[in-house]
Structures are given as structure tokens and as C-alpha cells.
Coordinates of C-alpha atoms in Angstrom, one line a residue:
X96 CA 287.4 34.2 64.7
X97 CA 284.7 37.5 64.5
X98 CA 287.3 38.8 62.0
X99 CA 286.6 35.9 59.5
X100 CA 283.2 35.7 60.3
X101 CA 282.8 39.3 59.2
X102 CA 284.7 38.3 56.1
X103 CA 282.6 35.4 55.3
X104 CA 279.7 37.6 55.5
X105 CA 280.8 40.3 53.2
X106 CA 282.2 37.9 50.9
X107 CA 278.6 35.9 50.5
X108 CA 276.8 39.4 50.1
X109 CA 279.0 40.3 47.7
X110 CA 278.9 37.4 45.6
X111 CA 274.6 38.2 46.0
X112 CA 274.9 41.4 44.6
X113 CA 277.3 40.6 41.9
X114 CA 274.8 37.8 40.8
X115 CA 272.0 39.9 40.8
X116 CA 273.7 42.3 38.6
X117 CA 275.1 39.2 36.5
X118 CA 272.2 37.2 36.4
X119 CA 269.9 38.0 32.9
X120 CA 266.8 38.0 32.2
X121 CA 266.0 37.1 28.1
X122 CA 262.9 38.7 26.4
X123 CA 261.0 37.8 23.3
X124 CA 263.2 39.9 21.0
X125 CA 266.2 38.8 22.4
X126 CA 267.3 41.8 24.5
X127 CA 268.1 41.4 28.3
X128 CA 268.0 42.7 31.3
X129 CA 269.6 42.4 34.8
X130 CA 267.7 41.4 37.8
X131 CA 269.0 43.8 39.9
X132 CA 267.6 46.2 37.0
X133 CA 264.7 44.8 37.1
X134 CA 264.0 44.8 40.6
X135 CA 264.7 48.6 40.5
X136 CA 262.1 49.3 37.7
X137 CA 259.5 47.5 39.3
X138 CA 260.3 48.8 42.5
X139 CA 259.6 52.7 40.8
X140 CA 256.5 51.6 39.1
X141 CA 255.2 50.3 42.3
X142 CA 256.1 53.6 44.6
X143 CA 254.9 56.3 41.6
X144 CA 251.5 54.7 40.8
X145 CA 250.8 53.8 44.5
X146 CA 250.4 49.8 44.3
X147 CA 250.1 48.3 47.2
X148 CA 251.4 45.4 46.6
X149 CA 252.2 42.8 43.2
X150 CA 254.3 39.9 42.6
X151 CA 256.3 39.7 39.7
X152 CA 257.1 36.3 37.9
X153 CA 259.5 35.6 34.9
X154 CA 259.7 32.6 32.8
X155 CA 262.3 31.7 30.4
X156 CA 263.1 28.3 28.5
X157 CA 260.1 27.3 30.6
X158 CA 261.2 27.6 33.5
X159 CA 260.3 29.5 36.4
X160 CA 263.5 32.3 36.1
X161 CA 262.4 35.3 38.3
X162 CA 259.9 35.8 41.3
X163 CA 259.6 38.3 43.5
X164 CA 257.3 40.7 46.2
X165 CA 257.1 44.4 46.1
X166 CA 255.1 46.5 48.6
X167 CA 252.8 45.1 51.4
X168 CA 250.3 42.5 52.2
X169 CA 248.1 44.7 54.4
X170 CA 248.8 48.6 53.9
X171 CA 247.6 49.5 57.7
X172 CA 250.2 47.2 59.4
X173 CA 253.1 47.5 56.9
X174 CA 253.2 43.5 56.3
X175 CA 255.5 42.6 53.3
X176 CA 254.2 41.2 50.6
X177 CA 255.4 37.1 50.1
X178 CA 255.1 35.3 47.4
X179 CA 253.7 32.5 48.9
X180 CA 250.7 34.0 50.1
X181 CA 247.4 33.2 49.8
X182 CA 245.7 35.9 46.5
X183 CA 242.1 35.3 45.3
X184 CA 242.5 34.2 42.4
X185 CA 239.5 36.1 40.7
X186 CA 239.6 34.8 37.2
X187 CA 242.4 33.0 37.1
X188 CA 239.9 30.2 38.2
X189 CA 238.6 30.1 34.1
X190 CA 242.2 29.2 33.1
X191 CA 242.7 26.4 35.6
X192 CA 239.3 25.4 34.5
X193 CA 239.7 25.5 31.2
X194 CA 242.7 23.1 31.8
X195 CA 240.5 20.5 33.8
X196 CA 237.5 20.5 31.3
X197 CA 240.4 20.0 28.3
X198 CA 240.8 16.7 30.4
X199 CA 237.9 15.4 30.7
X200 CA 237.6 16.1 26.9
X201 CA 240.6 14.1 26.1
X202 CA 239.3 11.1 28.5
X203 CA 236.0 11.4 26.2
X204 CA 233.7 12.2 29.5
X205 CA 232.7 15.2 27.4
X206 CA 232.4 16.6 23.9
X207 CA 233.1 20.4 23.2
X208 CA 230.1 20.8 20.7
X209 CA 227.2 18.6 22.0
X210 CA 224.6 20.8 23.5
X211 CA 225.0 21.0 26.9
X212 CA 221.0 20.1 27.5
X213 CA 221.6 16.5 26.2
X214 CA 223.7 16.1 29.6
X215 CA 220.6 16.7 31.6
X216 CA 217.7 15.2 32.9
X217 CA 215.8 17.8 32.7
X218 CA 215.0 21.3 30.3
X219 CA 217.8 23.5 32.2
X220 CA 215.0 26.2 33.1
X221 CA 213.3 23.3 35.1
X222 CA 216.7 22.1 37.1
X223 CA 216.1 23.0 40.8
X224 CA 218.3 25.4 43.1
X225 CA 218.7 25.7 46.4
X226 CA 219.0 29.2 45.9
X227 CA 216.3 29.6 43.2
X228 CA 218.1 33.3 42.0
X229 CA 220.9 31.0 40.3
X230 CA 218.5 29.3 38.2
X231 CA 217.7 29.5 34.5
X232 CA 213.7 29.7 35.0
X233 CA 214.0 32.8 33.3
X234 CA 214.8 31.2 29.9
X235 CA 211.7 28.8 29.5
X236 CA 210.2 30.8 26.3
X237 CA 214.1 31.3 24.8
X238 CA 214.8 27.8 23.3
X239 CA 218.5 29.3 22.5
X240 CA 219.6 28.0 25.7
X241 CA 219.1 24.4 23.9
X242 CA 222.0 25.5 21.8
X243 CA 225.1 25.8 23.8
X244 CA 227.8 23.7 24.0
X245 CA 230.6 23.4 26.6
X246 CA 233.2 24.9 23.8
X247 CA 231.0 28.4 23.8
X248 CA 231.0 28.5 27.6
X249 CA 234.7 28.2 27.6
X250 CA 235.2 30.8 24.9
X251 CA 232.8 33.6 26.0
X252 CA 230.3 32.7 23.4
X253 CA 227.1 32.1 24.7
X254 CA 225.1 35.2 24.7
X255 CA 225.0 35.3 28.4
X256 CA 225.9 38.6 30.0
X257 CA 229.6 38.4 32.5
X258 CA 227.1 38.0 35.7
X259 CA 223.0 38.1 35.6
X260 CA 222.6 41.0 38.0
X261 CA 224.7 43.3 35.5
X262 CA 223.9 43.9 31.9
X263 CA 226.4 43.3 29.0
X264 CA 227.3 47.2 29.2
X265 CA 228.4 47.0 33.1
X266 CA 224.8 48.6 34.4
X267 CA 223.7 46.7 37.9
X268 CA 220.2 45.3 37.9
X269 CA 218.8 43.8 41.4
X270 CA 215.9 41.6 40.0
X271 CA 219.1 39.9 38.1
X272 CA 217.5 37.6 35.5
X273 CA 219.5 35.4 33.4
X274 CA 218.9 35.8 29.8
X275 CA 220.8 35.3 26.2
X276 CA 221.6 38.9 24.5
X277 CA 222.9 37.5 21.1
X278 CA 222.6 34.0 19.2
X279 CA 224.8 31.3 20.9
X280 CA 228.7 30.9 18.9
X281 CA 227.9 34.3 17.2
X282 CA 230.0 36.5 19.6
X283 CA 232.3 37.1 22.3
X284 CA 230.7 38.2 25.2
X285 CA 232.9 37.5 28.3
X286 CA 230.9 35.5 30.9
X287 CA 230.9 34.0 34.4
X288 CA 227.5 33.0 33.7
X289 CA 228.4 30.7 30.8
X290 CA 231.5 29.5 33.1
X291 CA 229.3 28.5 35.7
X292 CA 226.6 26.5 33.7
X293 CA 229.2 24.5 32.4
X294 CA 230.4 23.5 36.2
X295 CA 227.0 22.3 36.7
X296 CA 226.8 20.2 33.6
X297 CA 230.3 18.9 34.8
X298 CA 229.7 18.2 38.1
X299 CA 226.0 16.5 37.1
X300 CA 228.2 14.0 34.7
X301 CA 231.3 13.2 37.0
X302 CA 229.2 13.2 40.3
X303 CA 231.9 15.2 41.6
X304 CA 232.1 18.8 42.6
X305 CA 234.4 20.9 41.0
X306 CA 237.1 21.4 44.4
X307 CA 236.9 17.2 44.2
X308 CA 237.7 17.6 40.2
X309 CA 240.4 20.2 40.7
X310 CA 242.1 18.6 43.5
X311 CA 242.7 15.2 41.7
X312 CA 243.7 16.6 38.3
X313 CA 245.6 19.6 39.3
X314 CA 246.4 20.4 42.4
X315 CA 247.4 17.6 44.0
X316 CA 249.6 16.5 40.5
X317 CA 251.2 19.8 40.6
X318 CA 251.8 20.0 44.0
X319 CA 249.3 23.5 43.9
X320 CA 249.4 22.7 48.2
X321 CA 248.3 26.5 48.5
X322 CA 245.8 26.8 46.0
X323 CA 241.7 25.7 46.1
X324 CA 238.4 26.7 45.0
X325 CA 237.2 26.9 48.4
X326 CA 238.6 28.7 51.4
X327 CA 240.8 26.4 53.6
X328 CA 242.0 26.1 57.0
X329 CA 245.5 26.3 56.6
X330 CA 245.4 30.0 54.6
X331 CA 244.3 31.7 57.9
X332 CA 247.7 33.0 58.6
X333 CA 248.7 33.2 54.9
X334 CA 246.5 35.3 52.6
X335 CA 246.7 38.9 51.5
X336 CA 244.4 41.5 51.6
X337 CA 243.0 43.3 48.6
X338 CA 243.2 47.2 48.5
X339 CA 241.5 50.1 47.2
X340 CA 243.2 52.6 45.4
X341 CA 243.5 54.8 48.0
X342 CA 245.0 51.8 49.6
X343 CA 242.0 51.2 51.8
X344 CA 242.1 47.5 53.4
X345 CA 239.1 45.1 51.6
X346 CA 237.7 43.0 53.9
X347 CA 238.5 39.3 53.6
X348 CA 235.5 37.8 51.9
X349 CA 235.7 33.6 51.9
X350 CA 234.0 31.4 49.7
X351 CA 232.7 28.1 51.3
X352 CA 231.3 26.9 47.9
X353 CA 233.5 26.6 44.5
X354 CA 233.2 28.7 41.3
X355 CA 234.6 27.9 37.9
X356 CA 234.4 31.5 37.5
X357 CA 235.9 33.1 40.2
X358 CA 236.6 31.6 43.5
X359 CA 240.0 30.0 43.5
X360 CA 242.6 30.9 46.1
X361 CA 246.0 30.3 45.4
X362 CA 249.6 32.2 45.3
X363 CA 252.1 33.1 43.5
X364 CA 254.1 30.2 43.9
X365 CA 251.4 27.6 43.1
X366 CA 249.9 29.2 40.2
X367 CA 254.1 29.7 38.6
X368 CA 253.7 25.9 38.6
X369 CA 250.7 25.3 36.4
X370 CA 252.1 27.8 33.6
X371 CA 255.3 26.3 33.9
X372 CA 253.4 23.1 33.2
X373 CA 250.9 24.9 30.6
X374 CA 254.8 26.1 28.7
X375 CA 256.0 22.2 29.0
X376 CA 252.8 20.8 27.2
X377 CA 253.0 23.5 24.5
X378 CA 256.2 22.1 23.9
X379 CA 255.6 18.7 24.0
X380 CA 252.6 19.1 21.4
X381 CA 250.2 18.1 24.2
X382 CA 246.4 17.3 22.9
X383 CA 245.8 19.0 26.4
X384 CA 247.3 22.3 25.1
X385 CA 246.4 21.9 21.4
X386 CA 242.5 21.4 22.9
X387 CA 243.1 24.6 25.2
X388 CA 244.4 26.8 22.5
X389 CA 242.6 26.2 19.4
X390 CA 241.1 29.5 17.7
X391 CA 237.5 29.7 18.5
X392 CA 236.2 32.8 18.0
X393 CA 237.7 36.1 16.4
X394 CA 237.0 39.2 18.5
X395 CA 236.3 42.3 17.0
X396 CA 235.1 44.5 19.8
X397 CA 236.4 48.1 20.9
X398 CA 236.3 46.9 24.3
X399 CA 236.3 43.8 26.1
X400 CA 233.8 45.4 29.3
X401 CA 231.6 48.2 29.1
X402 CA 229.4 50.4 26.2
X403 CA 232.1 49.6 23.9
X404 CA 232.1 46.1 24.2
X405 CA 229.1 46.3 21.7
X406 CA 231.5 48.6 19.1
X407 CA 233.1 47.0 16.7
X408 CA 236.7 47.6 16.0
X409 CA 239.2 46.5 13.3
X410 CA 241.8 47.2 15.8
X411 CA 243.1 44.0 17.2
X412 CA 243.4 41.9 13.9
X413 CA 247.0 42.6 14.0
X414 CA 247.7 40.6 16.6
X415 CA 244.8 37.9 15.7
X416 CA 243.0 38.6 19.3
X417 CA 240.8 35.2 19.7
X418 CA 239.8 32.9 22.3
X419 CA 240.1 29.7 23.2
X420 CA 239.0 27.5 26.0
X421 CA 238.9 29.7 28.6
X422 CA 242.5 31.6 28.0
X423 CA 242.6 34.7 25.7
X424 CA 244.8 34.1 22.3
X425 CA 246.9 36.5 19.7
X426 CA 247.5 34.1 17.2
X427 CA 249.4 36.9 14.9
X428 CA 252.4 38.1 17.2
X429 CA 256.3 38.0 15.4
X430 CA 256.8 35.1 18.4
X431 CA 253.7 33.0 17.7
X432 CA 251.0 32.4 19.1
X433 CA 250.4 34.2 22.8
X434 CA 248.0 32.8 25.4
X435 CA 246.6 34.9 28.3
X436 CA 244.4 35.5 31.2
X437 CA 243.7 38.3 33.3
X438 CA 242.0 37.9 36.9
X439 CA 240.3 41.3 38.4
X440 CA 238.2 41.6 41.2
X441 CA 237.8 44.4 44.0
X442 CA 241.4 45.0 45.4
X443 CA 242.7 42.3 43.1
X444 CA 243.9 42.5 39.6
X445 CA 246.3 39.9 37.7
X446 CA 247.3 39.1 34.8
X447 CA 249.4 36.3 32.9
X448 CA 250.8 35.5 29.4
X449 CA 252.7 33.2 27.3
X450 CA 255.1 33.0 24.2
X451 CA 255.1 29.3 24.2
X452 CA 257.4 29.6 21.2
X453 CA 260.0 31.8 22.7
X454 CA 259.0 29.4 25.7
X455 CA 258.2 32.6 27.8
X456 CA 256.3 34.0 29.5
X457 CA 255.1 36.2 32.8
X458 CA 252.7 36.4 36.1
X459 CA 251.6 39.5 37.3
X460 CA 249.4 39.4 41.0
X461 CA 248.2 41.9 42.3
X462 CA 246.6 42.8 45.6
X463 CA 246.2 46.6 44.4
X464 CA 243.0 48.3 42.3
X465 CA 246.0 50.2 40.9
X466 CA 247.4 47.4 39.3
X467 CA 246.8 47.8 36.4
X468 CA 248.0 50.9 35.7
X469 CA 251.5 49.8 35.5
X470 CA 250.8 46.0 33.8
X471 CA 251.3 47.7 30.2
X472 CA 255.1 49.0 31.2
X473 CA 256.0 45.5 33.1
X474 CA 255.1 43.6 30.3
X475 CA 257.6 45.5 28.2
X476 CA 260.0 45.9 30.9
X477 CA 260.0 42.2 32.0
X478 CA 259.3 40.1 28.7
X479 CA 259.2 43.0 26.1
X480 CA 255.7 42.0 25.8
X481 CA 253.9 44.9 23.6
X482 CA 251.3 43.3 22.2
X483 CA 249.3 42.6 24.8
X484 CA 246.0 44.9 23.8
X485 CA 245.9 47.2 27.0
X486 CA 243.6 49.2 25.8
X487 CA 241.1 46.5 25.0
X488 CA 241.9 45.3 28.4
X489 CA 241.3 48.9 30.0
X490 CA 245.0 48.6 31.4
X491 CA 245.0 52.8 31.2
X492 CA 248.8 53.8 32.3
X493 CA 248.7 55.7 35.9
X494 CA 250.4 58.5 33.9
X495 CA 247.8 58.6 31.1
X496 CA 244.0 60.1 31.5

């Protein structure tokens, strides 16, 4: 009885290993690649450019076709990585926003290009805060603020710097005072600022707050059981940590109140769902999708952070680099149109793109601030994805200077 038990055990891993080798994985120009082969390239990538940890996902045919953990989940103690643990999301939270407001659009509880003042009560320099630094007192004498419209907060457009505390070339300022640095729907300036104002207008309209909002349009529909815009209970046991890249543990920092902009939790798992959803509406000609993904605003910068975000470079018409409502867009690849959207934080950087065409796409989550050294070489490894504009994105090779 041992004897066949022995036998039925070499006979299953056999059969695991022969599928892995077997089992293909199809990208955008048609060539393919084994999973076992893949797992071993990542696996490298991971070890030589000292990544704590990332989770890898694969779609094909729009379908979820690959997932998988490679390094840890807390460096000190050695914890494997899972894919079903608990990342901050960073801004990962604009996509799923982006998704919620394209919603409420379609229901006709808000239009893209009315001013966002007409949806108040009150002149927004005049609304009241609890904490009074996040209010917009600072923009009294600039009657530009009169001028934007949900569609410019969603596409990086209002003249708003990323956050008010750090100027539109990355340098910190303490007093941080809101205020507009170019003329509203003139240029792409990328912005949690402009993310956040339009929750407020949101939440202000619907009377709901933006976790109520999220939960009955997406979570809950998706069955996104792991993912929220506020820290939860049940993630105590099942969240990562983020790393430095000497692979120095981050302390855990919760958020008890959501952000458009940046405060979603959520894993690997969860968020797999909503682009496998994003990939089914893209092919079902969805308004939702067609809403999300229209062409708003050509960007020409060198950069997309930093002095050289105010450079101008020919570079990335090519590829048609654009943006949408809230997702990134390449609207010249040889597949189509590609959507994106990065999420980068202190010891977490992500990234996530699809070829709705080739129906294909992939997730990259990271709980590393070496990430993104190897996100250029996955994307080509994975999905043969090399038009993704790394260099825009700062995505610097480890084994470049």
C-alpha cells in the first residue's frame, strides 16, 4: 500500500511539472513562453536586483492565465510572499476610481465637463474643513479654480501640483498651500490634489462617502472581499510590508479615512478581477470603458515627475502617450490601443497594463522600492510589452545608471 502511495505521488508531481513546462503563455506578437520558463526568469530578476518581494499576473483571452509570488512578505522574518495578501494599493486607487466616477457618469449623476463649482453650495475656497490644511482658502484671488471639471481631475489636467506640500518639480514645502501652476485642460500635470477634489464634489452630490460608493459599485459586484479604501479588521493577519531598498521593513501605516488618490488596500487576487472585468467591457464595447478610455489629453513632457516634467519632448508620440479618466493611454501601439496605471508609494511600486485588442494584459505588485528596476524586462518577458515608456515612467533598469 506505501509502494502505490509513493507511486501516486510521483506520478501527480510529474504530471505538475510536465504541465508547467507544457502550459504557454501567448504574448502580443504571438510568441510564447512556458510557465515553468517564466517562473525561472522572474525568479532571476527578483534575486539579481534585490526585490523583496512582487507578484506577477498574466492575462490572456481575458482571462486571468498566470499568478504567482516571488520573494517575501516581511524580509526580517523570511514570510513568503502570497498572492492573496493585503498590498496598499498606492495609486491603483485612481484606476478603480476612475471606474466608479465612469458610472456615475453613465447614470447621469454627473457630467465630465460642468465646472465642478456648480456642484457646490458654496465658492470651493469658502467650503469648511475639519482639518483646515486640506482646504482651498488659498485660491480666493485665482478664479481658475471656477474652471475645472471632473474630466480634468481625472486626466491630470487641472493645474494642481501631485500633492500641495510638494511643488510640480518634486521640492517639499511645509506651509503646503494649494494653488493652480498652469491654466486648467491646458496640460498634464499628474495630481492627487485634482483626484481628491473631485471625491469631495462626489461625495457632496451622492451623500455618500467614497468606501460606501466603492463598496456597492465595485467591490462587492466583483467579489473584491480583500480590497477597501479604508483599513479593515479582517487584513490584520493578511497584509505585506513595504521595503526599502536595502530591504529595510516600512512600518505599517493605516488609513482610517478613504482617498480617491491613494488609500486603497487590496491584493493581488482582487485587483486580477477588476482588469479581468475592465478586458471583458473593452470587449463588449462597454460605454463604461469607452467613457474610461477616451483620448483626453496628449502628453508631451520629458518626464512624467520631477524638473523634467516641465521639458517638452517629442518622444512619446510614437506610441500616442495620452490620458484618459484616470488610466494612462498609448493609443498608437501595432496592438491598439494600451491602457495603464502605475501605483508607487514608499516600499510599494506597481504597475498594470492592457492590450484590450490582443485581449491581454499584466499586473505587476510590488512590496519592493526596487521594483521597478526590473518592470521594463517583465513586461517584455511576460507580455512582450515594449512600449510601455519606462523612461518617462523613471522605470531605470537595476543594471543601468
Amino acid at each position: 500500500m506505501k509502494s502505490i502511495l509513493i507511486l501516486l505521488v510521483f506520478t501527480l508531481f510529474h504530471l505538475s511539472c510536465s504541465n508547467s513546462k507544457t502550459i504557454l503563455i501567448e504574448r502580443l506578437d504571438g510568441s510564447k513562453i512556458s510557465v515553468a520558463d517564466l517562473d525561472t526568469q522572474i525568479q532571476k530578476l527578483v534575486d539579481t536586483a534585490n526585490v523583496t518581494g512582487i507578484t506577477v499576473s498574466v492575462f490572456n483571452k481575458d482571462t486571468l492565465t498566470y499568478q504567482k509570488a516571488f520573494g517575501y512578505s516581511n524580509y526580517e522574518k523570511k514570510d513568503s510572499l502570497r498572492i492573496d495578501e493585503v498590498f496598499y494599493g498606492a495609486s491603483l486607487s485612481k484606476s478603480l476610481f476612475g471606474y466608479l466616477v465612469a458610472h456615475l457618469v453613465e447614470e447621469g449623476v454627473l457630467d465630465l465637463d460642468r465646472p465642478l463649482q456648480h456642484y457646490l453650495d458654496k465658492p470651493l475656497p469658502e467650503l469648511h474643513f475639519e482639518k483646515e490644511w486640506r482646504g482651498f482658502k488659498n485660491l480666493q484671488d485665482d478664479s481658475r479654480h471656477e474652471q475645472i471639471t471632473a474630466r480634468m481631475c481625472l486626466s491630470h489636467t487641472t493645474g494642481f501640483p501631485n500633492w500641495r506640500w510638494i511643488n510640480r518639480i518634486g521640492e517639499f514645502h511645509e506651509e503646503g498651500k494649494i494653488q493652480i501652476y498652469s491654466d486648467p485642460g491646458t496640460r498634464y500635470s499628474y495630481s492627487g490634489e485634482g483626484i481628491r477634489l473631485l471625491q469631495i464634489v462626489i461625495q457632496k452630490i451622492t451623500g455618500k462617502d467614497l468606501e460606501a460608493l466603492a463598496r456597492t459599485l465595485v467591490f462587492d459586484p466583483l467579489q473584491m472581499d480583500m480590497s477597501s479604501y479604508v483599513w479593515q479588521k479582517r487584513f490584520e493577519e493578511k497584509y505585506c510590508y513595504g521595503h526599502t531598498a536595502d530591504q529595510q521593513v516600512i512600518p505599517k501605516d493605516i488609513e482610517d479615512e478613504p482617498g480617491a488618490a491613494g488609500s486603497m488596500e487590496t491584493t493581488a487576487t482582487d485587483y486580477s478581477k477588476f482588469l479581468e472585468h475592465i478586458l471583458a467591457l473593452e470587449s463588449q464595447d462597454s460605454p463604461i470603458t469607452q467613457l474610461m478610455f477616451e483620448p483626453t489629453i496628449e502628453i508631451t513632457s520629458k518626464m512624467q515627475f520631477g524638473p523634467e516634467s516641465l521639458e517638452t519632448s517629442t518622444e512619446n508620440e510614437k506610441i500616442g502617450l495620452n490620458y484618459g479618466m484616470a488610466w494612462g493611454l498609448m493609443t498608437k501601439t501595432p496592438y491598439g490601443k494600451a491602457v495603464f496605471k502605475e501605483g508607487h508609494s514608499d516600499g510599494f511600486q506597481h504597475y498594470s497594463i492592457l492590450f484590450p485588442k490582443k485581449d491581454t494584459g499584466v499586473l505587476l505588485m510590488s512590496n519592493s522600492d526596487n521594483a521597478e528596476r526590473i518592470f521594463k524586462e517583465l513586461l517584455q518577458i511576460t507580455i512582450g510589452d515594449s512600449y510601455t515608456s519606462w523612461k518617462w515612467e523613471n522605470y531605470i533598469p537595476y543594471n543601468e545608471k
